[in-house]
PDB file of C-alpha atoms in Angstrom:
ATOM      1  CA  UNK A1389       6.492 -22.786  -4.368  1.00 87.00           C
ATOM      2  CA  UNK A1390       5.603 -22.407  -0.750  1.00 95.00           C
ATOM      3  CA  UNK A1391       3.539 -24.600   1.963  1.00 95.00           C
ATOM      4  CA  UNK A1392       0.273 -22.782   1.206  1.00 97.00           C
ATOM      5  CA  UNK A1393       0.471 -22.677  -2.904  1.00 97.00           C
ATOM      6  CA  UNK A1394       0.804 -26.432  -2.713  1.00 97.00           C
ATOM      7  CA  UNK A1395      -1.535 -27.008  -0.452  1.00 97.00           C
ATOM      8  CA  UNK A1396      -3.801 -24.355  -2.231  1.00 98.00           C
ATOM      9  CA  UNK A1397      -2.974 -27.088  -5.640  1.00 96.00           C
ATOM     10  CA  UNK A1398      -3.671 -29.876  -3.610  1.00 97.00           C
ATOM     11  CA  UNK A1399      -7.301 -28.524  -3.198  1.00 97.00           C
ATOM     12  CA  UNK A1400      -7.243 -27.813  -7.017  1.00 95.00           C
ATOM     13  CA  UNK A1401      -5.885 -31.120  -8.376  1.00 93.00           C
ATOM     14  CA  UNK A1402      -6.964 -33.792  -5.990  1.00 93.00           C
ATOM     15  CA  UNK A1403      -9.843 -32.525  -4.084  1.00 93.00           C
ATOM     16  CA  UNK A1404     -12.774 -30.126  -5.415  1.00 93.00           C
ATOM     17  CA  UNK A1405     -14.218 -31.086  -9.308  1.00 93.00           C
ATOM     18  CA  UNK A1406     -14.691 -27.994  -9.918  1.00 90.00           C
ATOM     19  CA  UNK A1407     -11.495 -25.512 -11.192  1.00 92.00           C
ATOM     20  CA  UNK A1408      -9.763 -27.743 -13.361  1.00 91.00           C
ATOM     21  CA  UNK A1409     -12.678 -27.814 -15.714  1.00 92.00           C
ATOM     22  CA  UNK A1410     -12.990 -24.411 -15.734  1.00 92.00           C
ATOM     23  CA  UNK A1411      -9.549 -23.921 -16.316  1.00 90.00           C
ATOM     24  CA  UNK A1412      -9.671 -26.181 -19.517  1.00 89.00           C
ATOM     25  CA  UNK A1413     -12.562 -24.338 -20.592  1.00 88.00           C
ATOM     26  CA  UNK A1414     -10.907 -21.329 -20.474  1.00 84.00           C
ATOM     27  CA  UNK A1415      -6.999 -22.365 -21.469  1.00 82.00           C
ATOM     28  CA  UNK A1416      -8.647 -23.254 -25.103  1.00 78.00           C
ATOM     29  CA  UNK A1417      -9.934 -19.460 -25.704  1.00 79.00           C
ATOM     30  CA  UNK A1418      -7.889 -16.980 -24.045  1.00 81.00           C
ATOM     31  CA  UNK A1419      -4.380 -16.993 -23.757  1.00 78.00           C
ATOM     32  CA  UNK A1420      -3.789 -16.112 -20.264  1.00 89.00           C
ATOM     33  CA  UNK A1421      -7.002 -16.529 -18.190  1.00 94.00           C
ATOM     34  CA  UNK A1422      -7.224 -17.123 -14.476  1.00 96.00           C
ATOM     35  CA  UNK A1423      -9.774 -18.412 -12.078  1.00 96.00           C
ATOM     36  CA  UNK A1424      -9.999 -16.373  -9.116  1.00 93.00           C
ATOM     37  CA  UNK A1425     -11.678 -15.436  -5.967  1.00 88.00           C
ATOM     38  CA  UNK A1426     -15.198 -16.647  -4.920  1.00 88.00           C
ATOM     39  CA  UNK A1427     -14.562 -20.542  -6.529  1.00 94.00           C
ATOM     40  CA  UNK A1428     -11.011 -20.964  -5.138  1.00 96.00           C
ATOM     41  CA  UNK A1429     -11.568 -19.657  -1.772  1.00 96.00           C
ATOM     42  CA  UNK A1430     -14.577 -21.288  -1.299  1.00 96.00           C
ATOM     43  CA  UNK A1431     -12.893 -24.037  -2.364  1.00 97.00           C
ATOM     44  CA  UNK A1432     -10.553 -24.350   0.299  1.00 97.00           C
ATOM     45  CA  UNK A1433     -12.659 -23.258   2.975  1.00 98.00           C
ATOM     46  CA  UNK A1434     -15.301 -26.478   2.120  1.00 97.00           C
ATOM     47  CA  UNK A1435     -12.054 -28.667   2.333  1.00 97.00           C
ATOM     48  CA  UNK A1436     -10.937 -26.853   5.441  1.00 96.00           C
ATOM     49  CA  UNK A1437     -14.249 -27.140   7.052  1.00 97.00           C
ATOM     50  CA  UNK A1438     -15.255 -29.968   6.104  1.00 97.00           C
ATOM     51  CA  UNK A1439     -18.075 -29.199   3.701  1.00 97.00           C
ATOM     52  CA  UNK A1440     -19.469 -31.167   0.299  1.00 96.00           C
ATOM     53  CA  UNK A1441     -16.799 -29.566  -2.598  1.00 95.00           C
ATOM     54  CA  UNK A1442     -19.750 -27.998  -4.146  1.00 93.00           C
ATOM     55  CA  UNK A1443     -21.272 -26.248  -0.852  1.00 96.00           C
ATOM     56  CA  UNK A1444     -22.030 -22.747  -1.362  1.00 95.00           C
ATOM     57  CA  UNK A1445     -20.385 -22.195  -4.706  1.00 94.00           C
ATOM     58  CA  UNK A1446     -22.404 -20.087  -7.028  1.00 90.00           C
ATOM     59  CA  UNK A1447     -20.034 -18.912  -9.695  1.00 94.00           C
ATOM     60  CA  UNK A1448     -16.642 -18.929 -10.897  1.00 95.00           C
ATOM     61  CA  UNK A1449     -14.693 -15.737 -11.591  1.00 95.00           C
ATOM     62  CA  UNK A1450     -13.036 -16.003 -14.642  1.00 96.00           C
ATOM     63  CA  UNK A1451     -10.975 -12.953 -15.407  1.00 96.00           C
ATOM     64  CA  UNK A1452      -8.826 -12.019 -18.345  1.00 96.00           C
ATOM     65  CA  UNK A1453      -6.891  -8.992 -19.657  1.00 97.00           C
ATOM     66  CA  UNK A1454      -7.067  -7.765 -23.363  1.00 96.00           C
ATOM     67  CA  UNK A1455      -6.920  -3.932 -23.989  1.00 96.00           C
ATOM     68  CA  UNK A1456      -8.528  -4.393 -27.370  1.00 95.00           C
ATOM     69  CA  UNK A1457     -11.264  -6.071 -26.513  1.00 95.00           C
ATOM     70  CA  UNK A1458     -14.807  -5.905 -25.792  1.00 96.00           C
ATOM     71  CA  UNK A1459     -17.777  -5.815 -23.520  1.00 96.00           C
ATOM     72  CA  UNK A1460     -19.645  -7.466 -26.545  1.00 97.00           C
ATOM     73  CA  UNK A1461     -16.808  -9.706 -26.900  1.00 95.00           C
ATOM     74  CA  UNK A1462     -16.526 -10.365 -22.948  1.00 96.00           C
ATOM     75  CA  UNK A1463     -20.289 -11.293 -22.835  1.00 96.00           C
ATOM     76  CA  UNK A1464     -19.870 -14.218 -25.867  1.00 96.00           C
ATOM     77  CA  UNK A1465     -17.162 -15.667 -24.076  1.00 94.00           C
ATOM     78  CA  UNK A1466     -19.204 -15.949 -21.058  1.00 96.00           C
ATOM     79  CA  UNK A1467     -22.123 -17.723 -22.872  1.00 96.00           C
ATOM     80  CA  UNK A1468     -20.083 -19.915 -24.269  1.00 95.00           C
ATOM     81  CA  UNK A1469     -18.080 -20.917 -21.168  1.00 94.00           C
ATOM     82  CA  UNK A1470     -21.195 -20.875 -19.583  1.00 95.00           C
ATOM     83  CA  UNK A1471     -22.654 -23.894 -22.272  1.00 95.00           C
ATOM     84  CA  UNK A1472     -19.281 -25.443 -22.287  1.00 93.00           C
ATOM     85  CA  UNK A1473     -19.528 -26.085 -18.262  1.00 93.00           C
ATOM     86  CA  UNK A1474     -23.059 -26.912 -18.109  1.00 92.00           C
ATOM     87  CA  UNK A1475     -22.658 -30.282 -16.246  1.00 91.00           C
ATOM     88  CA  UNK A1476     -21.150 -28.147 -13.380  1.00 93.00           C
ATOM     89  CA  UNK A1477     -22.984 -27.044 -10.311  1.00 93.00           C
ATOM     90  CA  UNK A1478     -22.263 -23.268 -10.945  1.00 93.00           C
ATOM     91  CA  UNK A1479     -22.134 -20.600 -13.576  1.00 95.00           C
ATOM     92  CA  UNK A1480     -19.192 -18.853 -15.030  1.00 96.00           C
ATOM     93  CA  UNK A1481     -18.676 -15.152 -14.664  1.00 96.00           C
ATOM     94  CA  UNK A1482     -16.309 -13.697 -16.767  1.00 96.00           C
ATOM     95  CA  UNK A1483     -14.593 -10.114 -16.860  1.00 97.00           C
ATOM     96  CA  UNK A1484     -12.069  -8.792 -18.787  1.00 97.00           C
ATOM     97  CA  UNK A1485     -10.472  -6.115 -16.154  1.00 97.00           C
ATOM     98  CA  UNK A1486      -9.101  -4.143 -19.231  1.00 97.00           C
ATOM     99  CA  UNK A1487     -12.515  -3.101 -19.418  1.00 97.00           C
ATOM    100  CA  UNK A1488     -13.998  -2.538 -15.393  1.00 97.00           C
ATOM    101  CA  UNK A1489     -13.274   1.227 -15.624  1.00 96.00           C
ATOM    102  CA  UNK A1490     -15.737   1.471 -18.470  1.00 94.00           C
ATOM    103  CA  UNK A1491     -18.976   0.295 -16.187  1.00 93.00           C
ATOM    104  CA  UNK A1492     -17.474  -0.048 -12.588  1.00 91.00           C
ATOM    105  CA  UNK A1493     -18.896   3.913 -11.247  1.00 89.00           C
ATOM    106  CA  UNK A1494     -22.501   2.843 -12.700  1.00 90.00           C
ATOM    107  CA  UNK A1495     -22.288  -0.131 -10.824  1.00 86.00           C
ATOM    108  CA  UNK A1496     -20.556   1.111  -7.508  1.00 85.00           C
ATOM    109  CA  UNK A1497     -21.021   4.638  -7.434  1.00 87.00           C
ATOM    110  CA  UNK A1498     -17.227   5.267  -7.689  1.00 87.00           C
ATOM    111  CA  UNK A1499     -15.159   5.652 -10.862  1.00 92.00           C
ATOM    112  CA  UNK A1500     -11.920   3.771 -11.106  1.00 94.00           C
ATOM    113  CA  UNK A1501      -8.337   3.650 -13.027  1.00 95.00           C
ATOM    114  CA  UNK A1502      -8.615   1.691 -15.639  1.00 97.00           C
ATOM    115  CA  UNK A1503      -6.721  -1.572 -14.144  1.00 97.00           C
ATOM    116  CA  UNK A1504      -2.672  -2.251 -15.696  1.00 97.00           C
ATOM    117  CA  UNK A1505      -3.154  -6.094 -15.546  1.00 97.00           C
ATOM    118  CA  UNK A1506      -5.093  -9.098 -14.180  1.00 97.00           C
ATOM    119  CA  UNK A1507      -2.890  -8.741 -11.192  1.00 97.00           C
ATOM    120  CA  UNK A1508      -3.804  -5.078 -10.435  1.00 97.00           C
ATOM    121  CA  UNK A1509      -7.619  -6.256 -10.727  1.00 97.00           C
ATOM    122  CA  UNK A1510      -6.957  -8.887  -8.236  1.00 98.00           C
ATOM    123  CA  UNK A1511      -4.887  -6.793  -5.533  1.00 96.00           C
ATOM    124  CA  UNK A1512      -8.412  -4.863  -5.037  1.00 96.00           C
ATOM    125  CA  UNK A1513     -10.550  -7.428  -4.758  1.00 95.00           C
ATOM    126  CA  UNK A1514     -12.775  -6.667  -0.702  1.00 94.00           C
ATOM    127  CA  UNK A1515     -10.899  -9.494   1.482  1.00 97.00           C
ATOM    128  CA  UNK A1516      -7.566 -10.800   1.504  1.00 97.00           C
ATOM    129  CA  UNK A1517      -8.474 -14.015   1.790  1.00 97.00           C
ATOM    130  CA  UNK A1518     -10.546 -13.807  -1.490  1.00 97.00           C
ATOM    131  CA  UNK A1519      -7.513 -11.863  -3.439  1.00 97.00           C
ATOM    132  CA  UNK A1520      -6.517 -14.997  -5.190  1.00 98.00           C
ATOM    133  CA  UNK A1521      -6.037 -15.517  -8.704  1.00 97.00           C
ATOM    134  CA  UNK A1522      -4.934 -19.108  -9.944  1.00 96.00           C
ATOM    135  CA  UNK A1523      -4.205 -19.585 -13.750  1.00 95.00           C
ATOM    136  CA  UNK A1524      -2.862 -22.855 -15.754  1.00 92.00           C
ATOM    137  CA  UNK A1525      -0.382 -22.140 -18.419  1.00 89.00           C
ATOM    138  CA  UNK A1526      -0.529 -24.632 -21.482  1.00 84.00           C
ATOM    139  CA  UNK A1527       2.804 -26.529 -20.166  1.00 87.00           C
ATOM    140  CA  UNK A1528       0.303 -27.183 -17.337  1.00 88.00           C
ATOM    141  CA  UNK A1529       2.172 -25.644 -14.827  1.00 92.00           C
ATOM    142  CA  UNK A1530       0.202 -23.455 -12.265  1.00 94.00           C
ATOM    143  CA  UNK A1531       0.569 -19.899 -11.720  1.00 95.00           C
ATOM    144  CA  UNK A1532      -0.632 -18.395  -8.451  1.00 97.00           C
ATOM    145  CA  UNK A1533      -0.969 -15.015  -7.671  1.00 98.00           C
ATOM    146  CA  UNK A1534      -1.828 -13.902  -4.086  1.00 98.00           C
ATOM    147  CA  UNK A1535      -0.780 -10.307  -2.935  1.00 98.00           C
ATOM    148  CA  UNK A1536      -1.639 -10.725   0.753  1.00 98.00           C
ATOM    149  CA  UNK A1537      -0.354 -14.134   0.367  1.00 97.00           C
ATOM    150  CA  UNK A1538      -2.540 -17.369   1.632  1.00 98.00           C
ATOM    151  CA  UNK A1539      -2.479 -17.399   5.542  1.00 98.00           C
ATOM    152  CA  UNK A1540      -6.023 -15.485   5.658  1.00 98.00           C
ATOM    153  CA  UNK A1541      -7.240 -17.600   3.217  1.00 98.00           C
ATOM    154  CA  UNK A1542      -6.348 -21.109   5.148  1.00 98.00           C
ATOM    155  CA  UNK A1543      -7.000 -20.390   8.452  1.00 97.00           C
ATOM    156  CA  UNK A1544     -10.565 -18.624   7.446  1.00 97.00           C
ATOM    157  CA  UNK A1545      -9.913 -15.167   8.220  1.00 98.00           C
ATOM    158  CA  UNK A1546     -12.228 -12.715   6.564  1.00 98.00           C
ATOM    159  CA  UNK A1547      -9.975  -9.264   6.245  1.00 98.00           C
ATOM    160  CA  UNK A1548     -10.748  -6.111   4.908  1.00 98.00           C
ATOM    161  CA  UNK A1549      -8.591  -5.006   1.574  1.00 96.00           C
ATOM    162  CA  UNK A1550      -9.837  -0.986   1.982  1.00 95.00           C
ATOM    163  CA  UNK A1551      -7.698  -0.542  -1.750  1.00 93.00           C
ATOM    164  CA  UNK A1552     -11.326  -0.018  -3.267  1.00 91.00           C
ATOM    165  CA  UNK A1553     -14.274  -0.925  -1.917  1.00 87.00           C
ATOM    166  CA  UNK A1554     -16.169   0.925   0.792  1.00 89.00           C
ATOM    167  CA  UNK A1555     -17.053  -0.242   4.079  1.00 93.00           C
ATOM    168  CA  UNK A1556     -20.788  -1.438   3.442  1.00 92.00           C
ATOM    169  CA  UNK A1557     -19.752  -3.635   0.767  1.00 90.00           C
ATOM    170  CA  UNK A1558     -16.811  -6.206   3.138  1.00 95.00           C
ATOM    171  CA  UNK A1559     -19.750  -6.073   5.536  1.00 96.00           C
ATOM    172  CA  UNK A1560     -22.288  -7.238   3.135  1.00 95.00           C
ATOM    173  CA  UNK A1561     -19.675 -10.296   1.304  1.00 94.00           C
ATOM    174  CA  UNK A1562     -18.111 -10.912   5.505  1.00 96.00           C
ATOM    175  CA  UNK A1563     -21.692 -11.407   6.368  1.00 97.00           C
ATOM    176  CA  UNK A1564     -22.993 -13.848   3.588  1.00 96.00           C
ATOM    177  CA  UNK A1565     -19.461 -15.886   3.865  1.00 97.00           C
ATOM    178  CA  UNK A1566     -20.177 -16.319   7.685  1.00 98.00           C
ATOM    179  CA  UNK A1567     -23.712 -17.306   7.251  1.00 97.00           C
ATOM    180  CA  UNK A1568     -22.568 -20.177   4.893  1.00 97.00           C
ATOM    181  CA  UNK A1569     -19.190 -21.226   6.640  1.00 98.00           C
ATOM    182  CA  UNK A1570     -19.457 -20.317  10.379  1.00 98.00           C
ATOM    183  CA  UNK A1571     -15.843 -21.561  10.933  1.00 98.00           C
ATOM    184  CA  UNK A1572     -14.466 -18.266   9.038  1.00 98.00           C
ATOM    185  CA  UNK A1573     -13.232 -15.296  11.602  1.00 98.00           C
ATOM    186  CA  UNK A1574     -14.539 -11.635  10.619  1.00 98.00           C
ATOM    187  CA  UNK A1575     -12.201  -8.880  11.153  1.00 98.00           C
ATOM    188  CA  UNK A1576     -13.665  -5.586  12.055  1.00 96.00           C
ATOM    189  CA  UNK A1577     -13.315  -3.040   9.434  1.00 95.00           C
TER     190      UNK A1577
END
């Protein structure tokens, strides 16, 4: 484990409230689920910056694979995560990226592959900094996956990932993130 995945823990385990619930929410209903992008990076940039652990959270991405499943069966398990975290300051969002293909083009005007693995859903996600995926196995051990690795993420750069989404839409998140955290660094498209 390097610097920046322990120091991406440390934020987990000792500082925000907020994952580790969510992770034991999750851990008791689907075998390998993992907590990614908006909630962790926010995360770290609140502890970077200074800010109250719950500043400018809304949601938490929680994002699972299962090839059989479905959308009807996706939407239960985010009601019920949704009850069982209801003493946190945010809601739970979950998506099962076995099934994006299936509604992504209605949503986004662009039809997609369907996605191999929670991984390949992650390594398209619009910044770099926000292509993190952090999952808790049963042992308790922590899994971290990061495909542009953590340096964007810690030192508040906001980067393009052009894998997928269009220009308008890293615009649109870069602008939002640096209205709420003015610390972050926008990189031009």
């Amino acid at each position: 484990m390097n610097h920046r995945e322990k120091q991406l823990l440390a934020v987990i385990e000792e500082w925000t409230p907020y994952v580790r619930p969510v992770l034991d929410v999750a851990q008791s209903s689907v075998h390998e689920c993992w907590v990614g992008a908006g909630v962790i990076t926010q995360s770290v940039w609140n502890y970077q910056f200074g800010y109250r652990a719950d500043y400018g959270i809304g949601d938490a991405d929680l994002i699972y694979f299962d090839a059989a499943g479905t959308l009807e069966e996706e939407k239960n398990l985010e009601k019920q995560w949704n009850v069982d975290c209801k003493g946190l300051p945010l809601s739970i969002d979950v998506t099962n990226e076995a099934l994006v293909h299936l509604w992504y083009e209605e949503k986004f005007n662009q039809p997609i592959p369907p996605y191999t693995s929670v991984q390949d859903a992650i390594h398209t996600w619009p910044t770099t900094a926000s292509s993190v995926g952090v999952m808790r196995r049963r042992s308790g051990a922590y899994e971290i996956y990061a495909p542009f690795g953590l340096e964007d993420l810690f030192q508040g750069i906001i980067r393009p990932n052009k894998r997928l989404i269009p220009e308008e839409v890293y615009w649109n998140k870069a602008e939002k993130w640096k209205k709420r955290w003015p610390e972050l660094t926008v990189l031009s498209w």
